[in-house]
PDB file of C-alpha atoms in Angstrom:
ATOM      1  CA  MET Y   1      -0.238  -0.161  -0.048  1.00 58.00           C
ATOM      2  CA  LYS Y   2       1.485   3.737  -1.161  1.00 66.00           C
ATOM      3  CA  PHE Y   3       0.615   5.917   1.269  1.00 65.00           C
ATOM      4  CA  SER Y   4       1.718   9.528   2.525  1.00 71.00           C
ATOM      5  CA  HIS Y   5       0.262  10.936   5.377  1.00 67.00           C
ATOM      6  CA  SER Y   6       0.745  14.734   7.003  1.00 67.00           C
ATOM      7  CA  TYR Y   7      -1.375  15.084  10.874  1.00 62.00           C
ATOM      8  CA  PHE Y   8      -3.418  18.209  10.783  1.00 55.00           C
ATOM      9  CA  ALA Y   9      -4.409  16.984  14.747  1.00 54.00           C
ATOM     10  CA  THR Y  10      -4.278  20.108  17.225  1.00 47.00           C
ATOM     11  CA  SER Y  11      -0.577  20.606  18.594  1.00 49.00           C
ATOM     12  CA  HIS Y  12       0.216  19.077  15.165  1.00 48.00           C
ATOM     13  CA  GLY Y  13       0.470  20.980  11.664  1.00 49.00           C
ATOM     14  CA  LYS Y  14      -0.577  24.253  11.382  1.00 55.00           C
ATOM     15  CA  SER Y  15      -2.155  24.506   7.861  1.00 60.00           C
ATOM     16  CA  GLN Y  16      -5.515  25.297   6.789  1.00 69.00           C
ATOM     17  CA  CYS Y  17      -7.291  22.608   8.531  1.00 67.00           C
ATOM     18  CA  ASP Y  18      -5.520  23.309  11.763  1.00 66.00           C
ATOM     19  CA  ALA Y  19      -7.019  26.775  11.518  1.00 75.00           C
ATOM     20  CA  ASP Y  20     -11.002  25.614  10.369  1.00 82.00           C
ATOM     21  CA  GLY Y  21     -10.672  23.496  13.750  1.00 81.00           C
ATOM     22  CA  GLY Y  22     -10.598  25.608  15.857  1.00 82.00           C
ATOM     23  CA  THR Y  23     -12.953  28.053  14.220  1.00 88.00           C
ATOM     24  CA  VAL Y  24     -15.146  24.884  14.876  1.00 91.00           C
ATOM     25  CA  LYS Y  25     -14.283  24.341  18.544  1.00 90.00           C
ATOM     26  CA  ARG Y  26     -14.288  27.922  19.395  1.00 91.00           C
ATOM     27  CA  GLN Y  27     -17.618  28.630  18.333  1.00 93.00           C
ATOM     28  CA  ALA Y  28     -19.150  24.921  19.457  1.00 93.00           C
ATOM     29  CA  ARG Y  29     -17.487  25.926  23.284  1.00 92.00           C
ATOM     30  CA  ARG Y  30     -19.032  29.577  22.931  1.00 93.00           C
ATOM     31  CA  ALA Y  31     -22.536  28.215  22.069  1.00 94.00           C
ATOM     32  CA  SER Y  32     -22.636  25.759  24.505  1.00 93.00           C
ATOM     33  CA  LEU Y  33     -21.726  28.257  27.490  1.00 92.00           C
ATOM     34  CA  GLN Y  34     -24.735  30.080  26.099  1.00 93.00           C
ATOM     35  CA  ARG Y  35     -27.391  27.573  26.378  1.00 92.00           C
ATOM     36  CA  PRO Y  36     -29.545  26.408  29.400  1.00 92.00           C
ATOM     37  CA  LEU Y  37     -27.697  23.857  31.263  1.00 89.00           C
ATOM     38  CA  GLU Y  38     -29.816  20.977  29.442  1.00 88.00           C
ATOM     39  CA  LYS Y  39     -28.801  22.042  26.269  1.00 90.00           C
ATOM     40  CA  GLN Y  40     -25.164  22.156  26.400  1.00 92.00           C
ATOM     41  CA  ILE Y  41     -22.836  20.267  24.449  1.00 94.00           C
ATOM     42  CA  ILE Y  42     -21.541  17.757  26.210  1.00 92.00           C
ATOM     43  CA  ASN Y  43     -20.685  14.959  23.507  1.00 92.00           C
ATOM     44  CA  ALA Y  44     -20.015  14.339  19.913  1.00 92.00           C
ATOM     45  CA  THR Y  45     -23.083  13.646  18.994  1.00 93.00           C
ATOM     46  CA  HIS Y  46     -24.520  17.271  20.438  1.00 95.00           C
ATOM     47  CA  LEU Y  47     -20.880  18.531  19.156  1.00 94.00           C
ATOM     48  CA  PHE Y  48     -22.328  17.249  15.030  1.00 95.00           C
ATOM     49  CA  SER Y  49     -25.623  18.214  15.186  1.00 95.00           C
ATOM     50  CA  PHE Y  50     -24.808  21.715  16.090  1.00 95.00           C
ATOM     51  CA  CYS Y  51     -21.805  21.703  13.446  1.00 94.00           C
ATOM     52  CA  LYS Y  52     -24.515  20.621  11.264  1.00 94.00           C
ATOM     53  CA  GLU Y  53     -26.991  23.432  12.357  1.00 94.00           C
ATOM     54  CA  GLU Y  54     -25.259  26.257  12.326  1.00 93.00           C
ATOM     55  CA  MET Y  55     -22.211  26.033  10.599  1.00 92.00           C
ATOM     56  CA  SER Y  56     -23.288  23.692   7.400  1.00 91.00           C
ATOM     57  CA  ASP Y  57     -22.544  26.749   5.514  1.00 91.00           C
ATOM     58  CA  LYS Y  58     -18.993  26.872   5.770  1.00 88.00           C
ATOM     59  CA  PHE Y  59     -17.825  23.590   6.456  1.00 91.00           C
ATOM     60  CA  HIS Y  60     -18.680  20.154   5.438  1.00 92.00           C
ATOM     61  CA  PHE Y  61     -19.104  17.353   8.661  1.00 94.00           C
ATOM     62  CA  LEU Y  62     -19.266  13.682   8.684  1.00 93.00           C
ATOM     63  CA  PHE Y  63     -19.944  11.441  12.022  1.00 94.00           C
ATOM     64  CA  VAL Y  64     -18.320   8.493  11.849  1.00 92.00           C
ATOM     65  CA  ASN Y  65     -19.694   5.955  14.827  1.00 91.00           C
ATOM     66  CA  LYS Y  66     -17.976   3.718  17.196  1.00 89.00           C
ATOM     67  CA  SER Y  67     -20.348   1.003  15.598  1.00 91.00           C
ATOM     68  CA  ASP Y  68     -19.177   1.430  12.651  1.00 91.00           C
ATOM     69  CA  VAL Y  69     -15.482   1.674  13.432  1.00 90.00           C
ATOM     70  CA  ASP Y  70     -15.391  -1.418  15.234  1.00 91.00           C
ATOM     71  CA  PRO Y  71     -16.523  -4.222  13.087  1.00 92.00           C
ATOM     72  CA  ILE Y  72     -14.175  -2.895  10.701  1.00 91.00           C
ATOM     73  CA  ARG Y  73     -11.169  -3.025  13.490  1.00 86.00           C
ATOM     74  CA  ALA Y  74     -12.140  -6.222  14.081  1.00 89.00           C
ATOM     75  CA  ILE Y  75     -11.224  -8.101  10.688  1.00 90.00           C
ATOM     76  CA  HIS Y  76      -7.677  -5.847  10.601  1.00 85.00           C
ATOM     77  CA  LYS Y  77      -6.987  -7.281  14.060  1.00 84.00           C
ATOM     78  CA  ASP Y  78      -4.796 -10.314  13.530  1.00 82.00           C
ATOM     79  CA  GLY Y  79      -2.976  -8.115  11.546  1.00 79.00           C
ATOM     80  CA  MET Y  80      -2.441  -5.315  13.870  1.00 78.00           C
ATOM     81  CA  LYS Y  81      -1.119  -7.492  15.728  1.00 79.00           C
ATOM     82  CA  ALA Y  82       2.096  -8.410  14.165  1.00 79.00           C
ATOM     83  CA  LEU Y  83       2.828  -4.545  13.833  1.00 80.00           C
ATOM     84  CA  SER Y  84       4.571  -2.068  16.060  1.00 79.00           C
ATOM     85  CA  THR Y  85       3.496   1.745  17.244  1.00 78.00           C
ATOM     86  CA  VAL Y  86       6.086   4.709  15.175  1.00 79.00           C
ATOM     87  CA  PRO Y  87       7.315   5.454  19.144  1.00 75.00           C
ATOM     88  CA  GLY Y  88       7.024   8.932  19.323  1.00 72.00           C
ATOM     89  CA  THR Y  89       4.249   9.536  16.785  1.00 74.00           C
ATOM     90  CA  ARG Y  90       3.137  12.396  18.643  1.00 71.00           C
ATOM     91  CA  SER Y  91       5.787  13.674  17.916  1.00 73.00           C
ATOM     92  CA  PHE Y  92       6.096  13.892  14.235  1.00 79.00           C
ATOM     93  CA  HIS Y  93       3.586  15.425  11.193  1.00 80.00           C
ATOM     94  CA  PHE Y  94       4.597  13.973   8.138  1.00 84.00           C
ATOM     95  CA  VAL Y  95       4.986   9.586   7.315  1.00 87.00           C
ATOM     96  CA  LYS Y  96       6.157   8.161   4.340  1.00 87.00           C
ATOM     97  CA  PRO Y  97       6.609   4.513   3.521  1.00 87.00           C
ATOM     98  CA  GLU Y  98      10.582   3.561   2.145  1.00 86.00           C
ATOM     99  CA  THR Y  99       9.117  -0.310   1.792  1.00 84.00           C
ATOM    100  CA  ASP Y 100       6.247  -2.415   2.535  1.00 80.00           C
ATOM    101  CA  ASN Y 101       7.170  -2.401   6.114  1.00 83.00           C
ATOM    102  CA  ARG Y 102       9.269   0.435   7.060  1.00 87.00           C
ATOM    103  CA  ASP Y 103       8.049   4.241   7.495  1.00 88.00           C
ATOM    104  CA  ALA Y 104       9.833   7.414   7.542  1.00 89.00           C
ATOM    105  CA  CYS Y 105       8.928   9.452   9.865  1.00 86.00           C
ATOM    106  CA  TRP Y 106       9.502  13.385   9.916  1.00 85.00           C
ATOM    107  CA  ARG Y 107       8.418  16.235  11.891  1.00 79.00           C
ATOM    108  CA  ILE Y 108       6.882  18.507  10.090  1.00 78.00           C
ATOM    109  CA  SER Y 109       6.075  18.515   6.539  1.00 76.00           C
ATOM    110  CA  ASN Y 110       8.024  20.838   5.288  1.00 78.00           C
ATOM    111  CA  ASP Y 111      11.917  18.443   6.248  1.00 78.00           C
ATOM    112  CA  GLN Y 112      11.056  16.452   3.365  1.00 78.00           C
ATOM    113  CA  HIS Y 113      14.242  17.928   1.875  1.00 82.00           C
ATOM    114  CA  LEU Y 114      16.069  16.590   5.108  1.00 84.00           C
ATOM    115  CA  PRO Y 115      17.224  13.050   6.321  1.00 84.00           C
ATOM    116  CA  PRO Y 116      13.592  11.584   8.634  1.00 85.00           C
ATOM    117  CA  ALA Y 117      13.995  11.957  12.027  1.00 80.00           C
ATOM    118  CA  LEU Y 118      13.172   8.016  12.429  1.00 82.00           C
ATOM    119  CA  VAL Y 119      13.200   5.373  10.557  1.00 86.00           C
ATOM    120  CA  HIS Y 120      10.717   2.623  12.026  1.00 84.00           C
ATOM    121  CA  SER Y 121      10.278  -1.191  10.983  1.00 84.00           C
ATOM    122  CA  LEU Y 122       6.306  -2.181  11.319  1.00 81.00           C
ATOM    123  CA  LEU Y 123       6.861  -5.785  11.841  1.00 80.00           C
ATOM    124  CA  LYS Y 124       7.233  -6.290  15.552  1.00 72.00           C
ATOM    125  CA  PRO Y 125      10.721  -7.765  16.934  1.00 67.00           C
ATOM    126  CA  PRO Y 126      10.549 -11.489  18.409  1.00 60.00           C
ATOM    127  CA  THR Y 127       9.201 -11.475  22.121  1.00 53.00           C
ATOM    128  CA  THR Y 128      11.617 -10.295  24.935  1.00 50.00           C
ATOM    129  CA  GLN Y 129      12.261  -8.982  28.074  1.00 49.00           C
ATOM    130  CA  LYS Y 130      11.571  -5.182  27.254  1.00 48.00           C
ATOM    131  CA  GLU Y 131      14.442  -2.458  28.122  1.00 51.00           C
ATOM    132  CA  GLN Y 132      13.289  -0.992  31.783  1.00 53.00           C
ATOM    133  CA  LEU Y 133      13.602   2.680  30.471  1.00 55.00           C
ATOM    134  CA  ALA Y 134      17.033   4.022  32.141  1.00 70.00           C
ATOM    135  CA  ILE Y 135      14.687   8.038  32.616  1.00 76.00           C
ATOM    136  CA  SER Y 136      12.408   8.367  35.386  1.00 83.00           C
ATOM    137  CA  CYS Y 137      10.106  11.606  35.693  1.00 85.00           C
ATOM    138  CA  GLY Y 138      12.444  14.548  36.914  1.00 86.00           C
ATOM    139  CA  SER Y 139      15.600  13.702  35.336  1.00 85.00           C
ATOM    140  CA  TYR Y 140      17.296  15.540  32.732  1.00 87.00           C
ATOM    141  CA  VAL Y 141      18.165  13.568  29.200  1.00 88.00           C
ATOM    142  CA  ILE Y 142      19.231  15.004  26.142  1.00 89.00           C
ATOM    143  CA  VAL Y 143      16.486  15.006  23.258  1.00 88.00           C
ATOM    144  CA  ARG Y 144      17.172  14.617  19.670  1.00 85.00           C
ATOM    145  CA  LEU Y 145      15.021  16.946  17.481  1.00 82.00           C
ATOM    146  CA  ALA Y 146      15.631  16.806  13.709  1.00 75.00           C
ATOM    147  CA  ARG Y 147      19.746  17.435  13.768  1.00 81.00           C
ATOM    148  CA  ASN Y 148      19.499  19.350  16.984  1.00 87.00           C
ATOM    149  CA  ARG Y 149      20.555  18.411  20.625  1.00 88.00           C
ATOM    150  CA  TYR Y 150      19.003  19.843  23.556  1.00 90.00           C
ATOM    151  CA  VAL Y 151      18.783  19.055  27.449  1.00 89.00           C
ATOM    152  CA  GLY Y 152      15.463  18.772  28.750  1.00 89.00           C
ATOM    153  CA  LEU Y 153      13.413  17.423  31.822  1.00 89.00           C
ATOM    154  CA  VAL Y 154      11.392  14.615  31.988  1.00 89.00           C
ATOM    155  CA  THR Y 155       7.876  15.414  33.152  1.00 89.00           C
ATOM    156  CA  ASP Y 156       6.328  12.228  31.920  1.00 86.00           C
ATOM    157  CA  ILE Y 157       6.521   9.212  31.058  1.00 85.00           C
ATOM    158  CA  TYR Y 158       4.073   7.308  28.833  1.00 80.00           C
ATOM    159  CA  GLU Y 159       5.992   3.436  28.772  1.00 76.00           C
ATOM    160  CA  ASP Y 160       3.092   1.948  26.381  1.00 69.00           C
ATOM    161  CA  GLU Y 161       3.865   4.125  23.855  1.00 71.00           C
ATOM    162  CA  GLU Y 162       7.265   4.399  24.149  1.00 76.00           C
ATOM    163  CA  GLU Y 163       6.977   8.272  24.342  1.00 81.00           C
ATOM    164  CA  VAL Y 164       7.970  10.666  27.067  1.00 85.00           C
ATOM    165  CA  ASP Y 165       7.144  14.761  27.844  1.00 87.00           C
ATOM    166  CA  VAL Y 166      10.495  16.484  28.385  1.00 89.00           C
ATOM    167  CA  SER Y 167       9.916  20.729  28.853  1.00 88.00           C
ATOM    168  CA  LEU Y 168      13.438  22.251  26.971  1.00 90.00           C
ATOM    169  CA  LEU Y 169      16.186  23.405  28.264  1.00 88.00           C
ATOM    170  CA  MET Y 170      18.655  27.081  26.701  1.00 88.00           C
ATOM    171  CA  PRO Y 171      20.623  27.289  24.144  1.00 88.00           C
ATOM    172  CA  ARG Y 172      20.397  23.754  22.776  1.00 87.00           C
ATOM    173  CA  LEU Y 173      23.792  21.888  22.350  1.00 88.00           C
ATOM    174  CA  PRO Y 174      26.536  22.250  22.406  1.00 87.00           C
ATOM    175  CA  ALA Y 175      26.362  25.103  24.732  1.00 86.00           C
ATOM    176  CA  LYS Y 176      27.186  23.997  28.651  1.00 82.00           C
ATOM    177  CA  ASP Y 177      25.218  25.880  30.500  1.00 84.00           C
ATOM    178  CA  PHE Y 178      21.936  26.362  30.542  1.00 83.00           C
ATOM    179  CA  SER Y 179      18.701  27.857  32.018  1.00 85.00           C
ATOM    180  CA  TRP Y 180      14.854  27.719  31.464  1.00 83.00           C
ATOM    181  CA  PRO Y 181      13.036  30.161  28.590  1.00 84.00           C
ATOM    182  CA  SER Y 182      10.874  32.821  29.867  1.00 78.00           C
ATOM    183  CA  GLU Y 183       7.960  30.482  28.228  1.00 77.00           C
ATOM    184  CA  MET Y 184       8.271  27.101  28.053  1.00 72.00           C
ATOM    185  CA  ASN Y 185       9.219  25.005  25.817  1.00 76.00           C
ATOM    186  CA  GLU Y 186       7.610  21.274  25.907  1.00 81.00           C
ATOM    187  CA  CYS Y 187       7.273  18.414  23.282  1.00 81.00           C
ATOM    188  CA  GLU Y 188       6.214  14.820  23.608  1.00 80.00           C
ATOM    189  CA  VAL Y 189       9.150  12.885  21.467  1.00 82.00           C
ATOM    190  CA  GLY Y 190       9.910   9.044  21.439  1.00 79.00           C
ATOM    191  CA  GLN Y 191      12.200   7.466  24.177  1.00 78.00           C
ATOM    192  CA  ARG Y 192      14.652   6.398  21.339  1.00 74.00           C
ATOM    193  CA  THR Y 193      15.202  10.254  20.826  1.00 76.00           C
ATOM    194  CA  VAL Y 194      16.649  10.935  24.277  1.00 82.00           C
ATOM    195  CA  GLY Y 195      19.585  10.053  25.906  1.00 79.00           C
ATOM    196  CA  GLN Y 196      21.594  11.069  29.460  1.00 72.00           C
ATOM    197  CA  PRO Y 197      23.437  13.856  30.018  1.00 67.00           C
ATOM    198  CA  ASN Y 198      26.811  14.340  30.336  1.00 61.00           C
ATOM    199  CA  SER Y 199      27.843  15.217  34.487  1.00 55.00           C
ATOM    200  CA  ALA Y 200      29.492  17.512  32.824  1.00 51.00           C
ATOM    201  CA  TYR Y 201      26.929  19.561  31.350  1.00 58.00           C
ATOM    202  CA  SER Y 202      25.789  22.719  34.466  1.00 57.00           C
ATOM    203  CA  ILE Y 203      22.183  22.991  34.609  1.00 58.00           C
ATOM    204  CA  HIS Y 204      20.938  26.380  36.120  1.00 52.00           C
ATOM    205  CA  HIS Y 205      17.396  25.993  37.820  1.00 47.00           C
ATOM    206  CA  SER Y 206      16.549  29.654  36.420  1.00 41.00           C
ATOM    207  CA  LEU Y 207      13.144  30.997  35.328  1.00 40.00           C
ATOM    208  CA  MET Y 208      15.314  34.366  33.612  1.00 41.00           C
ATOM    209  CA  ALA Y 209      15.460  33.861  29.857  1.00 40.00           C
ATOM    210  CA  THR Y 210      18.572  32.844  28.311  1.00 41.00           C
TER     211      THR Y 210
END
């Protein structure tokens, strides 16, 4: 199957799709706050009804029910068990196959002229005991983002997804001294993109910008 995919969900692409999604959510939130308690928008069905009634002249909406998806999911269940999830999925905005079983992943779609940030084999390796991650919440790590490296503080770990949340310090490596920027830079990355920092690095716990 030949494909390429760009993700336009919130916190991913900042394209027209993302802007339209933000407009829909903003209008739905405002309308819900203005409605009586018994008519507020509290689930997907309510949201779809509101969108069809109020914004169908600007956007085309489709509702995909869980009952429609589950039978298809059951058909592919056995095949999906043999595949492994791309680690750090939430960090990648563009995915393109290299071979039948290998996907190349980029942070943003405009990075296609650069080497991919990750090339992932979809086939699961033979079952072995899962290696324990050597990092923990509150520890400092080296984070690789495209061609750059940063020192980051681990704020959350998702073992099943093989991802971690990190807050990045500035400036980027190869600097030797770091401090917190005035606005925190947080991101989700795959565990494969982080490593232990050199003890020679000096971390300044400062909320002032560098």
